[in-house]
Short mmCIF file of C-alpha atoms in Angstrom, two decimals:
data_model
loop_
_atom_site.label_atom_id
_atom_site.label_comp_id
_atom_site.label_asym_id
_atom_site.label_seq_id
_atom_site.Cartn_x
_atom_site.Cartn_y
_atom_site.Cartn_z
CA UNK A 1 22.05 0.24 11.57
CA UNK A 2 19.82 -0.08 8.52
CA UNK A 3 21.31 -1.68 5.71
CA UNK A 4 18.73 -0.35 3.36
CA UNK A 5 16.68 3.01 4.21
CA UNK A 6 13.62 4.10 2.30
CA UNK A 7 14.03 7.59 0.83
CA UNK A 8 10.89 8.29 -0.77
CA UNK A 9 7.32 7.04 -1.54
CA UNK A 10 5.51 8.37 -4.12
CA UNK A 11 2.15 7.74 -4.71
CA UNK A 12 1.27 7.63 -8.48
CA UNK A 13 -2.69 7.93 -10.02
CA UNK A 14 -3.79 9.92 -7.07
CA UNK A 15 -6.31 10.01 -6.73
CA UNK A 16 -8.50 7.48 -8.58
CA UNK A 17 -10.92 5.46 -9.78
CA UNK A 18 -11.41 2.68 -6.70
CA UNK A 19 -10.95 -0.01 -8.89
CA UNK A 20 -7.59 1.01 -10.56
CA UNK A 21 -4.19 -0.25 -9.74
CA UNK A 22 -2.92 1.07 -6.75
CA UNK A 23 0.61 2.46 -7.37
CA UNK A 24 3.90 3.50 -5.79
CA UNK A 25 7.06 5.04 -6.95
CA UNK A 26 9.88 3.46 -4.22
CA UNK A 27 13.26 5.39 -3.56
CA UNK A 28 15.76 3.51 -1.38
CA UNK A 29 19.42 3.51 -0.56
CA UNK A 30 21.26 0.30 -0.31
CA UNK A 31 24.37 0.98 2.14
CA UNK A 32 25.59 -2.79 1.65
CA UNK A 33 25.95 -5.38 -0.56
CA UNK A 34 22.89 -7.71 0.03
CA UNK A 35 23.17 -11.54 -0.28
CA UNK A 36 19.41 -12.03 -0.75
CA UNK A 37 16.69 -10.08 -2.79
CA UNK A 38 14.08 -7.87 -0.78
CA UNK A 39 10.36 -8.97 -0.47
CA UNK A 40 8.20 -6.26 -0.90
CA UNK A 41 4.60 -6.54 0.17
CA UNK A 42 1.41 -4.56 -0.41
CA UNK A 43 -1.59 -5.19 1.44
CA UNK A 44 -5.53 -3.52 1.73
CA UNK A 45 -6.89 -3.41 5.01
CA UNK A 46 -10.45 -4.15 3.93
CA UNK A 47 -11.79 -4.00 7.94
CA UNK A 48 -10.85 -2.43 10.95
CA UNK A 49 -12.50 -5.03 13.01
CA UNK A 50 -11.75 -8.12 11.12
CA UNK A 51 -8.65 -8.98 9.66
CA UNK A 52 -9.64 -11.93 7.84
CA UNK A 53 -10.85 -9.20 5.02
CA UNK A 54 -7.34 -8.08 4.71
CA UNK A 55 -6.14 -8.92 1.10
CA UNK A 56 -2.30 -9.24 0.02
CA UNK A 57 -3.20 -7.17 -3.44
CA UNK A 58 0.73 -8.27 -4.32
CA UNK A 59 4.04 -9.38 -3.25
CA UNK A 60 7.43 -9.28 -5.00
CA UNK A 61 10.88 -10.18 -4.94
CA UNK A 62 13.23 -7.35 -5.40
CA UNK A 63 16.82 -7.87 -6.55
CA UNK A 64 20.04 -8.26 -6.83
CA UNK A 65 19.72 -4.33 -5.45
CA UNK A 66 23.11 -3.04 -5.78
CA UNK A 67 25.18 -0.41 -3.23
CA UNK A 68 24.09 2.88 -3.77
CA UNK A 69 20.12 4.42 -4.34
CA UNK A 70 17.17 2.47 -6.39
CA UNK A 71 14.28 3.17 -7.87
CA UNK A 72 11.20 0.96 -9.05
CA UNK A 73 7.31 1.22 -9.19
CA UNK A 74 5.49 -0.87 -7.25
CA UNK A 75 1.84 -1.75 -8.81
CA UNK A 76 -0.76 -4.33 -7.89
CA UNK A 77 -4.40 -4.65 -8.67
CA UNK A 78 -7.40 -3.24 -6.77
CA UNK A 79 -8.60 -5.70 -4.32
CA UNK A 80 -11.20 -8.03 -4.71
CA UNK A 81 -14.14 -6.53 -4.02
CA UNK A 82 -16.14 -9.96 -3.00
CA UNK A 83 -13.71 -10.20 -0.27
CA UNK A 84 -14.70 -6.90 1.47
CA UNK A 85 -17.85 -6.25 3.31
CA UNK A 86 -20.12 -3.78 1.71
CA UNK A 87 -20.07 -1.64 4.81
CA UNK A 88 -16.75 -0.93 4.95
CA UNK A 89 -16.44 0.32 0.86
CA UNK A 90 -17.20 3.73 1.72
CA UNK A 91 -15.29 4.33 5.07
CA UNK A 92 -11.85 5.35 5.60
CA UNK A 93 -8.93 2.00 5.61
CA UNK A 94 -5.53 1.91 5.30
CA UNK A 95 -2.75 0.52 2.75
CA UNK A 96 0.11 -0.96 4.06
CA UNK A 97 3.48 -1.56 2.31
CA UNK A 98 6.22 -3.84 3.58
CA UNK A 99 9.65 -4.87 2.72
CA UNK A 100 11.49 -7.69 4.46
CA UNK A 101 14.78 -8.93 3.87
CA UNK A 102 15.80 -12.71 4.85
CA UNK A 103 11.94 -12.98 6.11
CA UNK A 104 12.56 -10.34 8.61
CA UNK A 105 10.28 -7.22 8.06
CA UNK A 106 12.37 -3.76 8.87
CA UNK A 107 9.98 -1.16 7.53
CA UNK A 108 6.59 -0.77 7.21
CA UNK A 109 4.71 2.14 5.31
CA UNK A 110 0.92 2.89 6.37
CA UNK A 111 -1.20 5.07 4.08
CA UNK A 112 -4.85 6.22 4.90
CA UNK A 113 -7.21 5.85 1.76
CA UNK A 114 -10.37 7.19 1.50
CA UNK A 115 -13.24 5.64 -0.82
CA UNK A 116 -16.15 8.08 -1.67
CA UNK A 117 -18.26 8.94 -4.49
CA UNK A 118 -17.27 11.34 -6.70
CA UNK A 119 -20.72 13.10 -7.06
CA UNK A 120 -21.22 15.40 -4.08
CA UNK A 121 -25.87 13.70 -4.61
CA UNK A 122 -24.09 10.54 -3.76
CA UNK A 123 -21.62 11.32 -1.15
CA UNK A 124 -25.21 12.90 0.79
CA UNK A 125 -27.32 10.21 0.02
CA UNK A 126 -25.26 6.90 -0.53
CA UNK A 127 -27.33 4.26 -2.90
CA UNK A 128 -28.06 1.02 -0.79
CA UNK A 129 -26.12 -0.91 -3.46
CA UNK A 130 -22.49 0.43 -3.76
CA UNK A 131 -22.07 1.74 -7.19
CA UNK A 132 -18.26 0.54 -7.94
CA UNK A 133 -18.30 2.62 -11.10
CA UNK A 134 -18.49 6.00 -9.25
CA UNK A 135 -15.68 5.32 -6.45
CA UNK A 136 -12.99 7.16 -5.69
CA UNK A 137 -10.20 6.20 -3.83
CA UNK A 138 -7.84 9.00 -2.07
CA UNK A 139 -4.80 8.20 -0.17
CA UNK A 140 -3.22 10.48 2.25
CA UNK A 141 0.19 10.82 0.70
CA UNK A 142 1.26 13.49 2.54
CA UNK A 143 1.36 11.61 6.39
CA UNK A 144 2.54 8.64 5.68
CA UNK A 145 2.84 6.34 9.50
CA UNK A 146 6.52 4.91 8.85
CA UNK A 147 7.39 1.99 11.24
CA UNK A 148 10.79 0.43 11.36
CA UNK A 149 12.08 -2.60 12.67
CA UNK A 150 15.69 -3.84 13.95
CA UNK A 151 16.54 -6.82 11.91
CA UNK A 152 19.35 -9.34 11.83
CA UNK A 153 20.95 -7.88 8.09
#
């Protein structure tokens, strides 16, 4: 049995400019006391083929969480957009958020996000050069992929 279960992700600024703060509004109930804090981790998948472009936009300790249900926002900077290959900015990636406890990871949150101009001329016939400034970033709020994990609590 879970000692902590997440009740609700919210996605906040949705959608938005591609190079704001990505941001979550976290539910969870604590069933135990917890010894440790939680590690929470957000990361950009910036290619399906190559994880080496994957970028940890933030991770953060979480705690003392007391018995009962929490609430906090979770928040971390756009990723770095020299670290991503220009021909993956416009397709469709994924945002993962974690939360281990004691180093062990027992839930993971996927969330599809889809970068595309905002002007329908641009979105038909891309620019060679990305143009940043007219990005929009999308995530798929509503189908979250939920994993969980059996830990050692």
């Amino acid at each position: 049995m879970s000692l902590v279960n997440i009740l609700n992700v919210q996605v906040l600024d949705n959608p938005s400019f591609f190079s704001s703060p990505f941001q979550f509004e976290i539910t969870f109930e604590c069933n135990s006391e917890l010894k440790d804090d939680l590690e929470w981790k957000m990361v950009y998948v910036g290619s399906a083929d190559d994880k080496t472009h994957d970028q940890i936009l933030d991770c953060i300790m979480v705690g003392p969480i007391p018995v009962g249900i929490n609430k906090f926002v979770f928040a971390a900077n756009a990723p770095k957009l020299e670290l991503l290959p220009p021909s993956d900015l416009l397709e469709v990636t994924v945002v993962l958020l974690s939360c281990s406890y004691k180093e062990q990871e027992f839930v993971r949150i996927g969330y599809y996000v889809n970068n595309e101009y905002m002007e329908e001329a641009l979105r038909e016939a891309p620019p060679e050069q990305v143009v940043i400034e007219k990005l929009q970033r999308s995530i798929l709020a509503d189908k979250p992929k939920v994993t969980r994990y059996t830990i050692n609590w």
